[in-house]
PDB file of N, CA and C in Angstrom:
ATOM      1  N   MET A 719     112.465  96.874  85.804  1.00 53.00           N
ATOM      2  CA  MET A 719     112.045  97.438  84.541  1.00 53.00           C
ATOM      3  C   MET A 719     110.924  96.568  83.960  1.00 53.00           C
ATOM      4  N   GLN A 720     109.868  97.196  83.526  1.00 75.00           N
ATOM      5  CA  GLN A 720     108.743  96.480  82.949  1.00 75.00           C
ATOM      6  C   GLN A 720     108.921  96.329  81.447  1.00 75.00           C
ATOM      7  N   SER A 721     108.414  95.221  80.924  1.00 87.00           N
ATOM      8  CA  SER A 721     108.454  95.027  79.481  1.00 87.00           C
ATOM      9  C   SER A 721     107.036  94.779  78.982  1.00 87.00           C
ATOM     10  N   ARG A 722     106.842  94.996  77.716  1.00 90.00           N
ATOM     11  CA  ARG A 722     105.529  94.764  77.119  1.00 90.00           C
ATOM     12  C   ARG A 722     105.149  93.297  77.266  1.00 90.00           C
ATOM     13  N   ARG A 723     106.112  92.392  77.102  1.00 88.00           N
ATOM     14  CA  ARG A 723     105.844  90.955  77.233  1.00 88.00           C
ATOM     15  C   ARG A 723     105.363  90.612  78.633  1.00 88.00           C
ATOM     16  N   ALA A 724     106.024  91.128  79.652  1.00 86.00           N
ATOM     17  CA  ALA A 724     105.626  90.855  81.033  1.00 86.00           C
ATOM     18  C   ALA A 724     104.241  91.420  81.322  1.00 86.00           C
ATOM     19  N   GLU A 725     103.970  92.606  80.820  1.00 90.00           N
ATOM     20  CA  GLU A 725     102.669  93.220  81.038  1.00 90.00           C
ATOM     21  C   GLU A 725     101.554  92.431  80.348  1.00 90.00           C
ATOM     22  N   LEU A 726     101.789  91.979  79.137  1.00 91.00           N
ATOM     23  CA  LEU A 726     100.796  91.168  78.431  1.00 91.00           C
ATOM     24  C   LEU A 726     100.562  89.839  79.146  1.00 91.00           C
ATOM     25  N   PHE A 727     101.628  89.230  79.639  1.00 84.00           N
ATOM     26  CA  PHE A 727     101.488  87.985  80.391  1.00 84.00           C
ATOM     27  C   PHE A 727     100.659  88.203  81.647  1.00 84.00           C
ATOM     28  N   TYR A 728     100.935  89.280  82.347  1.00 84.00           N
ATOM     29  CA  TYR A 728     100.193  89.596  83.575  1.00 84.00           C
ATOM     30  C   TYR A 728      98.705  89.739  83.292  1.00 84.00           C
ATOM     31  N   TRP A 729      98.347  90.531  82.288  1.00 88.00           N
ATOM     32  CA  TRP A 729      96.935  90.756  81.986  1.00 88.00           C
ATOM     33  C   TRP A 729      96.263  89.508  81.429  1.00 88.00           C
ATOM     34  N   ALA A 730      96.989  88.697  80.697  1.00 86.00           N
ATOM     35  CA  ALA A 730      96.431  87.419  80.228  1.00 86.00           C
ATOM     36  C   ALA A 730      96.139  86.513  81.420  1.00 86.00           C
ATOM     37  N   ALA A 731      97.027  86.497  82.398  1.00 80.00           N
ATOM     38  CA  ALA A 731      96.799  85.684  83.598  1.00 80.00           C
ATOM     39  C   ALA A 731      95.601  86.186  84.389  1.00 80.00           C
ATOM     40  N   ILE A 732      95.449  87.488  84.494  1.00 86.00           N
ATOM     41  CA  ILE A 732      94.288  88.058  85.186  1.00 86.00           C
ATOM     42  C   ILE A 732      93.004  87.666  84.465  1.00 86.00           C
ATOM     43  N   LEU A 733      92.979  87.839  83.153  1.00 87.00           N
ATOM     44  CA  LEU A 733      91.800  87.489  82.364  1.00 87.00           C
ATOM     45  C   LEU A 733      91.492  86.000  82.483  1.00 87.00           C
ATOM     46  N   PHE A 734      92.505  85.172  82.360  1.00 80.00           N
ATOM     47  CA  PHE A 734      92.335  83.726  82.451  1.00 80.00           C
ATOM     48  C   PHE A 734      91.812  83.317  83.827  1.00 80.00           C
ATOM     49  N   SER A 735      92.425  83.824  84.867  1.00 80.00           N
ATOM     50  CA  SER A 735      92.022  83.402  86.216  1.00 80.00           C
ATOM     51  C   SER A 735      90.628  83.892  86.572  1.00 80.00           C
ATOM     52  N   ASN A 736      90.281  85.098  86.191  1.00 85.00           N
ATOM     53  CA  ASN A 736      88.956  85.626  86.527  1.00 85.00           C
ATOM     54  C   ASN A 736      87.849  84.983  85.709  1.00 85.00           C
ATOM     55  N   THR A 737      88.048  84.845  84.422  1.00 85.00           N
ATOM     56  CA  THR A 737      86.992  84.323  83.562  1.00 85.00           C
ATOM     57  C   THR A 737      86.887  82.806  83.652  1.00 85.00           C
ATOM     58  N   LEU A 738      87.947  82.131  83.319  1.00 82.00           N
ATOM     59  CA  LEU A 738      87.904  80.672  83.310  1.00 82.00           C
ATOM     60  C   LEU A 738      87.915  80.095  84.718  1.00 82.00           C
ATOM     61  N   GLY A 739      88.540  80.781  85.647  1.00 80.00           N
ATOM     62  CA  GLY A 739      88.547  80.304  87.029  1.00 80.00           C
ATOM     63  C   GLY A 739      87.164  80.269  87.632  1.00 80.00           C
ATOM     64  N   THR A 740      86.409  81.312  87.408  1.00 82.00           N
ATOM     65  CA  THR A 740      85.033  81.343  87.911  1.00 82.00           C
ATOM     66  C   THR A 740      84.190  80.297  87.198  1.00 82.00           C
ATOM     67  N   ALA A 741      84.377  80.160  85.884  1.00 87.00           N
ATOM     68  CA  ALA A 741      83.634  79.147  85.135  1.00 87.00           C
ATOM     69  C   ALA A 741      83.983  77.742  85.626  1.00 87.00           C
ATOM     70  N   LEU A 742      85.257  77.488  85.918  1.00 86.00           N
ATOM     71  CA  LEU A 742      85.660  76.185  86.453  1.00 86.00           C
ATOM     72  C   LEU A 742      85.017  75.930  87.807  1.00 86.00           C
ATOM     73  N   GLY A 743      85.008  76.940  88.677  1.00 83.00           N
ATOM     74  CA  GLY A 743      84.364  76.798  89.983  1.00 83.00           C
ATOM     75  C   GLY A 743      82.887  76.485  89.848  1.00 83.00           C
ATOM     76  N   ASP A 744      82.213  77.169  88.942  1.00 84.00           N
ATOM     77  CA  ASP A 744      80.787  76.914  88.707  1.00 84.00           C
ATOM     78  C   ASP A 744      80.563  75.519  88.137  1.00 84.00           C
ATOM     79  N   PHE A 745      81.433  75.099  87.222  1.00 89.00           N
ATOM     80  CA  PHE A 745      81.310  73.758  86.649  1.00 89.00           C
ATOM     81  C   PHE A 745      81.488  72.692  87.729  1.00 89.00           C
ATOM     82  N   LEU A 746      82.520  72.846  88.539  1.00 86.00           N
ATOM     83  CA  LEU A 746      82.774  71.845  89.581  1.00 86.00           C
ATOM     84  C   LEU A 746      81.620  71.762  90.565  1.00 86.00           C
ATOM     85  N   ALA A 747      81.074  72.908  90.931  1.00 84.00           N
ATOM     86  CA  ALA A 747      79.992  72.933  91.911  1.00 84.00           C
ATOM     87  C   ALA A 747      78.680  72.432  91.335  1.00 84.00           C
ATOM     88  N   GLY A 748      78.440  72.667  90.059  1.00 84.00           N
ATOM     89  CA  GLY A 748      77.147  72.328  89.484  1.00 84.00           C
ATOM     90  C   GLY A 748      77.166  71.110  88.590  1.00 84.00           C
ATOM     91  N   ASP A 749      77.774  71.242  87.430  1.00 87.00           N
ATOM     92  CA  ASP A 749      77.691  70.214  86.396  1.00 87.00           C
ATOM     93  C   ASP A 749      78.497  68.953  86.694  1.00 87.00           C
ATOM     94  N   SER A 750      79.547  69.045  87.484  1.00 89.00           N
ATOM     95  CA  SER A 750      80.377  67.868  87.739  1.00 89.00           C
ATOM     96  C   SER A 750      79.767  66.947  88.796  1.00 89.00           C
ATOM     97  N   GLY A 751      78.820  67.487  89.575  1.00 86.00           N
ATOM     98  CA  GLY A 751      78.214  66.692  90.632  1.00 86.00           C
ATOM     99  C   GLY A 751      78.962  66.745  91.953  1.00 86.00           C
ATOM    100  N   LEU A 752      80.054  67.499  92.010  1.00 90.00           N
ATOM    101  CA  LEU A 752      80.821  67.588  93.258  1.00 90.00           C
ATOM    102  C   LEU A 752      80.136  68.453  94.308  1.00 90.00           C
ATOM    103  N   GLY A 753      79.331  69.390  93.884  1.00 89.00           N
ATOM    104  CA  GLY A 753      78.734  70.334  94.822  1.00 89.00           C
ATOM    105  C   GLY A 753      79.748  71.381  95.234  1.00 89.00           C
ATOM    106  N   PHE A 754      79.283  72.321  96.043  1.00 90.00           N
ATOM    107  CA  PHE A 754      80.162  73.418  96.463  1.00 90.00           C
ATOM    108  C   PHE A 754      81.313  72.913  97.330  1.00 90.00           C
ATOM    109  N   GLY A 755      81.008  72.032  98.266  1.00 91.00           N
ATOM    110  CA  GLY A 755      82.045  71.504  99.151  1.00 91.00           C
ATOM    111  C   GLY A 755      83.060  70.664  98.411  1.00 91.00           C
ATOM    112  N   GLY A 756      82.594  69.793  97.528  1.00 92.00           N
ATOM    113  CA  GLY A 756      83.506  68.948  96.759  1.00 92.00           C
ATOM    114  C   GLY A 756      84.393  69.755  95.830  1.00 92.00           C
ATOM    115  N   GLY A 757      83.804  70.776  95.194  1.00 92.00           N
ATOM    116  CA  GLY A 757      84.597  71.643  94.328  1.00 92.00           C
ATOM    117  C   GLY A 757      85.656  72.401  95.106  1.00 92.00           C
ATOM    118  N   ALA A 758      85.267  72.915  96.275  1.00 92.00           N
ATOM    119  CA  ALA A 758      86.233  73.633  97.114  1.00 92.00           C
ATOM    120  C   ALA A 758      87.338  72.698  97.594  1.00 92.00           C
ATOM    121  N   LEU A 759      86.982  71.463  97.956  1.00 95.00           N
ATOM    122  CA  LEU A 759      87.997  70.493  98.387  1.00 95.00           C
ATOM    123  C   LEU A 759      88.951  70.130  97.255  1.00 95.00           C
ATOM    124  N   LEU A 760      88.412  69.949  96.052  1.00 95.00           N
ATOM    125  CA  LEU A 760      89.256  69.597  94.910  1.00 95.00           C
ATOM    126  C   LEU A 760      90.254  70.714  94.607  1.00 95.00           C
ATOM    127  N   ILE A 761      89.757  71.943  94.504  1.00 94.00           N
ATOM    128  CA  ILE A 761      90.659  73.061  94.200  1.00 94.00           C
ATOM    129  C   ILE A 761      91.594  73.334  95.377  1.00 94.00           C
ATOM    130  N   GLY A 762      91.076  73.215  96.604  1.00 95.00           N
ATOM    131  CA  GLY A 762      91.940  73.367  97.784  1.00 95.00           C
ATOM    132  C   GLY A 762      93.045  72.322  97.796  1.00 95.00           C
ATOM    133  N   GLY A 763      92.712  71.099  97.377  1.00 97.00           N
ATOM    134  CA  GLY A 763      93.726  70.048  97.272  1.00 97.00           C
ATOM    135  C   GLY A 763      94.769  70.377  96.217  1.00 97.00           C
ATOM    136  N   ALA A 764      94.323  70.928  95.090  1.00 96.00           N
ATOM    137  CA  ALA A 764      95.268  71.340  94.048  1.00 96.00           C
ATOM    138  C   ALA A 764      96.192  72.446  94.561  1.00 96.00           C
ATOM    139  N   LEU A 765      95.639  73.365  95.331  1.00 96.00           N
ATOM    140  CA  LEU A 765      96.480  74.411  95.939  1.00 96.00           C
ATOM    141  C   LEU A 765      97.473  73.806  96.928  1.00 96.00           C
ATOM    142  N   ALA A 766      97.043  72.807  97.683  1.00 97.00           N
ATOM    143  CA  ALA A 766      97.948  72.136  98.625  1.00 97.00           C
ATOM    144  C   ALA A 766      99.089  71.438  97.882  1.00 97.00           C
ATOM    145  N   VAL A 767      98.789  70.873  96.715  1.00 98.00           N
ATOM    146  CA  VAL A 767      99.838  70.250  95.905  1.00 98.00           C
ATOM    147  C   VAL A 767     100.840  71.311  95.448  1.00 98.00           C
ATOM    148  N   VAL A 768     100.358  72.468  95.041  1.00 98.00           N
ATOM    149  CA  VAL A 768     101.266  73.550  94.635  1.00 98.00           C
ATOM    150  C   VAL A 768     102.164  73.951  95.805  1.00 98.00           C
ATOM    151  N   VAL A 769     101.598  74.051  97.003  1.00 97.00           N
ATOM    152  CA  VAL A 769     102.396  74.386  98.191  1.00 97.00           C
ATOM    153  C   VAL A 769     103.450  73.306  98.442  1.00 97.00           C
ATOM    154  N   ALA A 770     103.049  72.033  98.341  1.00 98.00           N
ATOM    155  CA  ALA A 770     104.006  70.935  98.544  1.00 98.00           C
ATOM    156  C   ALA A 770     105.117  70.988  97.495  1.00 98.00           C
ATOM    157  N   LEU A 771     104.744  71.274  96.250  1.00 98.00           N
ATOM    158  CA  LEU A 771     105.755  71.396  95.199  1.00 98.00           C
ATOM    159  C   LEU A 771     106.733  72.523  95.503  1.00 98.00           C
ATOM    160  N   TYR A 772     106.235  73.587  96.075  1.00 97.00           N
ATOM    161  CA  TYR A 772     107.098  74.718  96.445  1.00 97.00           C
ATOM    162  C   TYR A 772     108.155  74.278  97.465  1.00 97.00           C
ATOM    163  N   TYR A 773     107.730  73.544  98.472  1.00 97.00           N
ATOM    164  CA  TYR A 773     108.635  73.173  99.559  1.00 97.00           C
ATOM    165  C   TYR A 773     109.509  71.960  99.253  1.00 97.00           C
ATOM    166  N   PHE A 774     109.068  71.070  98.381  1.00 98.00           N
ATOM    167  CA  PHE A 774     109.778  69.810  98.216  1.00 98.00           C
ATOM    168  C   PHE A 774     110.355  69.565  96.832  1.00 98.00           C
ATOM    169  N   THR A 775     110.255  70.547  95.942  1.00 98.00           N
ATOM    170  CA  THR A 775     110.849  70.403  94.610  1.00 98.00           C
ATOM    171  C   THR A 775     111.596  71.681  94.244  1.00 98.00           C
ATOM    172  N   SER A 776     112.259  71.624  93.127  1.00 97.00           N
ATOM    173  CA  SER A 776     112.944  72.816  92.619  1.00 97.00           C
ATOM    174  C   SER A 776     112.228  73.402  91.409  1.00 97.00           C
ATOM    175  N   ILE A 777     110.937  73.087  91.273  1.00 97.00           N
ATOM    176  CA  ILE A 777     110.145  73.654  90.177  1.00 97.00           C
ATOM    177  C   ILE A 777     110.165  75.177  90.298  1.00 97.00           C
ATOM    178  N   SER A 778     110.158  75.835  89.169  1.00 97.00           N
ATOM    179  CA  SER A 778     110.216  77.294  89.116  1.00 97.00           C
ATOM    180  C   SER A 778     109.204  77.930  90.076  1.00 97.00           C
ATOM    181  N   ARG A 779     109.700  78.792  90.923  1.00 96.00           N
ATOM    182  CA  ARG A 779     108.834  79.505  91.870  1.00 96.00           C
ATOM    183  C   ARG A 779     107.860  80.425  91.134  1.00 96.00           C
ATOM    184  N   VAL A 780     108.273  80.946  90.019  1.00 92.00           N
ATOM    185  CA  VAL A 780     107.392  81.803  89.216  1.00 92.00           C
ATOM    186  C   VAL A 780     106.231  80.974  88.674  1.00 92.00           C
ATOM    187  N   LEU A 781     106.520  79.798  88.155  1.00 93.00           N
ATOM    188  CA  LEU A 781     105.464  78.919  87.654  1.00 93.00           C
ATOM    189  C   LEU A 781     104.501  78.527  88.768  1.00 93.00           C
ATOM    190  N   LEU A 782     105.039  78.171  89.924  1.00 96.00           N
ATOM    191  CA  LEU A 782     104.186  77.792  91.052  1.00 96.00           C
ATOM    192  C   LEU A 782     103.325  78.958  91.526  1.00 96.00           C
ATOM    193  N   PHE A 783     103.889  80.156  91.528  1.00 91.00           N
ATOM    194  CA  PHE A 783     103.108  81.331  91.893  1.00 91.00           C
ATOM    195  C   PHE A 783     101.916  81.482  90.963  1.00 91.00           C
ATOM    196  N   TRP A 784     102.154  81.397  89.650  1.00 85.00           N
ATOM    197  CA  TRP A 784     101.067  81.595  88.702  1.00 85.00           C
ATOM    198  C   TRP A 784     100.040  80.470  88.774  1.00 85.00           C
ATOM    199  N   LEU A 785     100.477  79.248  89.030  1.00 90.00           N
ATOM    200  CA  LEU A 785      99.523  78.156  89.237  1.00 90.00           C
ATOM    201  C   LEU A 785      98.630  78.445  90.441  1.00 90.00           C
ATOM    202  N   ALA A 786      99.247  78.849  91.530  1.00 92.00           N
ATOM    203  CA  ALA A 786      98.463  79.179  92.729  1.00 92.00           C
ATOM    204  C   ALA A 786      97.544  80.367  92.463  1.00 92.00           C
ATOM    205  N   PHE A 787      98.041  81.350  91.760  1.00 87.00           N
ATOM    206  CA  PHE A 787      97.252  82.543  91.456  1.00 87.00           C
ATOM    207  C   PHE A 787      95.997  82.170  90.665  1.00 87.00           C
ATOM    208  N   VAL A 788      96.157  81.333  89.644  1.00 85.00           N
ATOM    209  CA  VAL A 788      95.025  80.935  88.808  1.00 85.00           C
ATOM    210  C   VAL A 788      94.043  80.080  89.608  1.00 85.00           C
ATOM    211  N   LEU A 789      94.535  79.217  90.487  1.00 90.00           N
ATOM    212  CA  LEU A 789      93.656  78.339  91.262  1.00 90.00           C
ATOM    213  C   LEU A 789      92.869  79.065  92.355  1.00 90.00           C
ATOM    214  N   THR A 790      93.323  80.234  92.773  1.00 90.00           N
ATOM    215  CA  THR A 790      92.593  80.935  93.840  1.00 90.00           C
ATOM    216  C   THR A 790      91.214  81.394  93.397  1.00 90.00           C
ATOM    217  N   ARG A 791      91.019  81.671  92.131  1.00 88.00           N
ATOM    218  CA  ARG A 791      89.708  82.141  91.653  1.00 88.00           C
ATOM    219  C   ARG A 791      88.641  81.051  91.748  1.00 88.00           C
ATOM    220  N   PRO A 792      88.855  79.844  91.189  1.00 88.00           N
ATOM    221  CA  PRO A 792      87.818  78.825  91.356  1.00 88.00           C
ATOM    222  C   PRO A 792      87.653  78.403  92.812  1.00 88.00           C
ATOM    223  N   PHE A 793      88.733  78.450  93.591  1.00 92.00           N
ATOM    224  CA  PHE A 793      88.599  78.116  95.008  1.00 92.00           C
ATOM    225  C   PHE A 793      87.705  79.138  95.702  1.00 92.00           C
ATOM    226  N   GLY A 794      87.940  80.412  95.444  1.00 89.00           N
ATOM    227  CA  GLY A 794      87.116  81.460  96.051  1.00 89.00           C
ATOM    228  C   GLY A 794      85.662  81.355  95.632  1.00 89.00           C
ATOM    229  N   ALA A 795      85.429  81.024  94.354  1.00 86.00           N
ATOM    230  CA  ALA A 795      84.055  80.908  93.867  1.00 86.00           C
ATOM    231  C   ALA A 795      83.327  79.743  94.530  1.00 86.00           C
ATOM    232  N   THR A 796      83.966  78.586  94.601  1.00 89.00           N
ATOM    233  CA  THR A 796      83.292  77.417  95.178  1.00 89.00           C
ATOM    234  C   THR A 796      83.174  77.521  96.691  1.00 89.00           C
ATOM    235  N   PHE A 797      84.229  77.985  97.359  1.00 90.00           N
ATOM    236  CA  PHE A 797      84.177  78.105  98.815  1.00 90.00           C
ATOM    237  C   PHE A 797      83.193  79.196  99.232  1.00 90.00           C
ATOM    238  N   GLY A 798      83.174  80.301  98.497  1.00 88.00           N
ATOM    239  CA  GLY A 798      82.214  81.365  98.776  1.00 88.00           C
ATOM    240  C   GLY A 798      80.783  80.886  98.598  1.00 88.00           C
ATOM    241  N   ASP A 799      80.544  80.121  97.531  1.00 87.00           N
ATOM    242  CA  ASP A 799      79.209  79.563  97.326  1.00 87.00           C
ATOM    243  C   ASP A 799      78.854  78.569  98.424  1.00 87.00           C
ATOM    244  N   LEU A 800      79.805  77.760  98.848  1.00 90.00           N
ATOM    245  CA  LEU A 800      79.561  76.811  99.940  1.00 90.00           C
ATOM    246  C   LEU A 800      79.081  77.554 101.186  1.00 90.00           C
ATOM    247  N   LEU A 801      79.706  78.666 101.502  1.00 91.00           N
ATOM    248  CA  LEU A 801      79.336  79.422 102.697  1.00 91.00           C
ATOM    249  C   LEU A 801      78.002  80.139 102.554  1.00 91.00           C
ATOM    250  N   THR A 802      77.698  80.651 101.373  1.00 90.00           N
ATOM    251  CA  THR A 802      76.556  81.561 101.236  1.00 90.00           C
ATOM    252  C   THR A 802      75.280  80.928 100.690  1.00 90.00           C
ATOM    253  N   LYS A 803      75.374  79.863  99.922  1.00 87.00           N
ATOM    254  CA  LYS A 803      74.173  79.283  99.314  1.00 87.00           C
ATOM    255  C   LYS A 803      73.319  78.587 100.381  1.00 87.00           C
ATOM    256  N   PRO A 804      72.015  78.523 100.159  1.00 88.00           N
ATOM    257  CA  PRO A 804      71.126  77.877 101.126  1.00 88.00           C
ATOM    258  C   PRO A 804      71.429  76.381 101.279  1.00 88.00           C
ATOM    259  N   VAL A 805      71.066  75.841 102.416  1.00 88.00           N
ATOM    260  CA  VAL A 805      71.307  74.432 102.711  1.00 88.00           C
ATOM    261  C   VAL A 805      70.655  73.531 101.666  1.00 88.00           C
ATOM    262  N   GLU A 806      69.467  73.876 101.218  1.00 87.00           N
ATOM    263  CA  GLU A 806      68.779  73.046 100.225  1.00 87.00           C
ATOM    264  C   GLU A 806      69.484  73.024  98.870  1.00 87.00           C
ATOM    265  N   ARG A 807      70.433  73.923  98.676  1.00 82.00           N
ATOM    266  CA  ARG A 807      71.249  73.929  97.444  1.00 82.00           C
ATOM    267  C   ARG A 807      72.665  73.451  97.727  1.00 82.00           C
ATOM    268  N   SER A 808      72.846  72.726  98.813  1.00 83.00           N
ATOM    269  CA  SER A 808      74.101  72.134  99.293  1.00 83.00           C
ATOM    270  C   SER A 808      75.111  73.147  99.821  1.00 83.00           C
ATOM    271  N   GLY A 809      74.626  74.321 100.203  1.00 85.00           N
ATOM    272  CA  GLY A 809      75.493  75.304 100.858  1.00 85.00           C
ATOM    273  C   GLY A 809      75.321  75.232 102.361  1.00 85.00           C
ATOM    274  N   LEU A 810      76.002  76.109 103.055  1.00 89.00           N
ATOM    275  CA  LEU A 810      75.898  76.172 104.521  1.00 89.00           C
ATOM    276  C   LEU A 810      74.880  77.204 104.998  1.00 89.00           C
ATOM    277  N   GLY A 811      74.383  78.022 104.076  1.00 87.00           N
ATOM    278  CA  GLY A 811      73.293  78.940 104.395  1.00 87.00           C
ATOM    279  C   GLY A 811      73.641  80.145 105.233  1.00 87.00           C
ATOM    280  N   PHE A 812      74.898  80.576 105.217  1.00 89.00           N
ATOM    281  CA  PHE A 812      75.258  81.772 105.991  1.00 89.00           C
ATOM    282  C   PHE A 812      74.780  83.052 105.346  1.00 89.00           C
ATOM    283  N   GLY A 813      74.423  83.017 104.077  1.00 83.00           N
ATOM    284  CA  GLY A 813      73.949  84.206 103.385  1.00 83.00           C
ATOM    285  C   GLY A 813      75.072  85.138 103.007  1.00 83.00           C
ATOM    286  N   THR A 814      74.682  86.267 102.426  1.00 81.00           N
ATOM    287  CA  THR A 814      75.686  87.238 101.951  1.00 81.00           C
ATOM    288  C   THR A 814      75.718  88.511 102.777  1.00 81.00           C
ATOM    289  N   GLN A 815      74.844  88.624 103.768  1.00 74.00           N
ATOM    290  CA  GLN A 815      74.834  89.827 104.611  1.00 74.00           C
ATOM    291  C   GLN A 815      74.814  89.422 106.073  1.00 74.00           C
ATOM    292  N   GLY A 816      75.480  90.216 106.899  1.00 61.00           N
ATOM    293  CA  GLY A 816      75.433  89.970 108.331  1.00 61.00           C
ATOM    294  C   GLY A 816      74.104  90.410 108.889  1.00 61.00           C
ATOM    295  N   SER A 817      73.736  89.887 110.054  1.00 52.00           N
ATOM    296  CA  SER A 817      72.446  90.278 110.644  1.00 52.00           C
ATOM    297  C   SER A 817      72.631  91.171 111.831  1.00 52.00           C
TER     298      SER A 817
END
């Protein structure tokens, strides 16, 4: 059974992860000095910590799910930029279209 509270929480999480997650990924890649690779490694490391917490602690699985859910957006933004941005901008230069 769905409740208004659960639905509001879900949409708040979507809004938070999409808006602030992308902004965090951009900040890590640009303004923090980490670059695309460093930002992806940092967020990937945070995701690895969430996975470790899942397997080795009794922290709420719901909380861990939402932490992982929110972290996937900045990870996708930084890792995607790492793959697609030109080498001179610290990317790998694969581009956004296949040849």
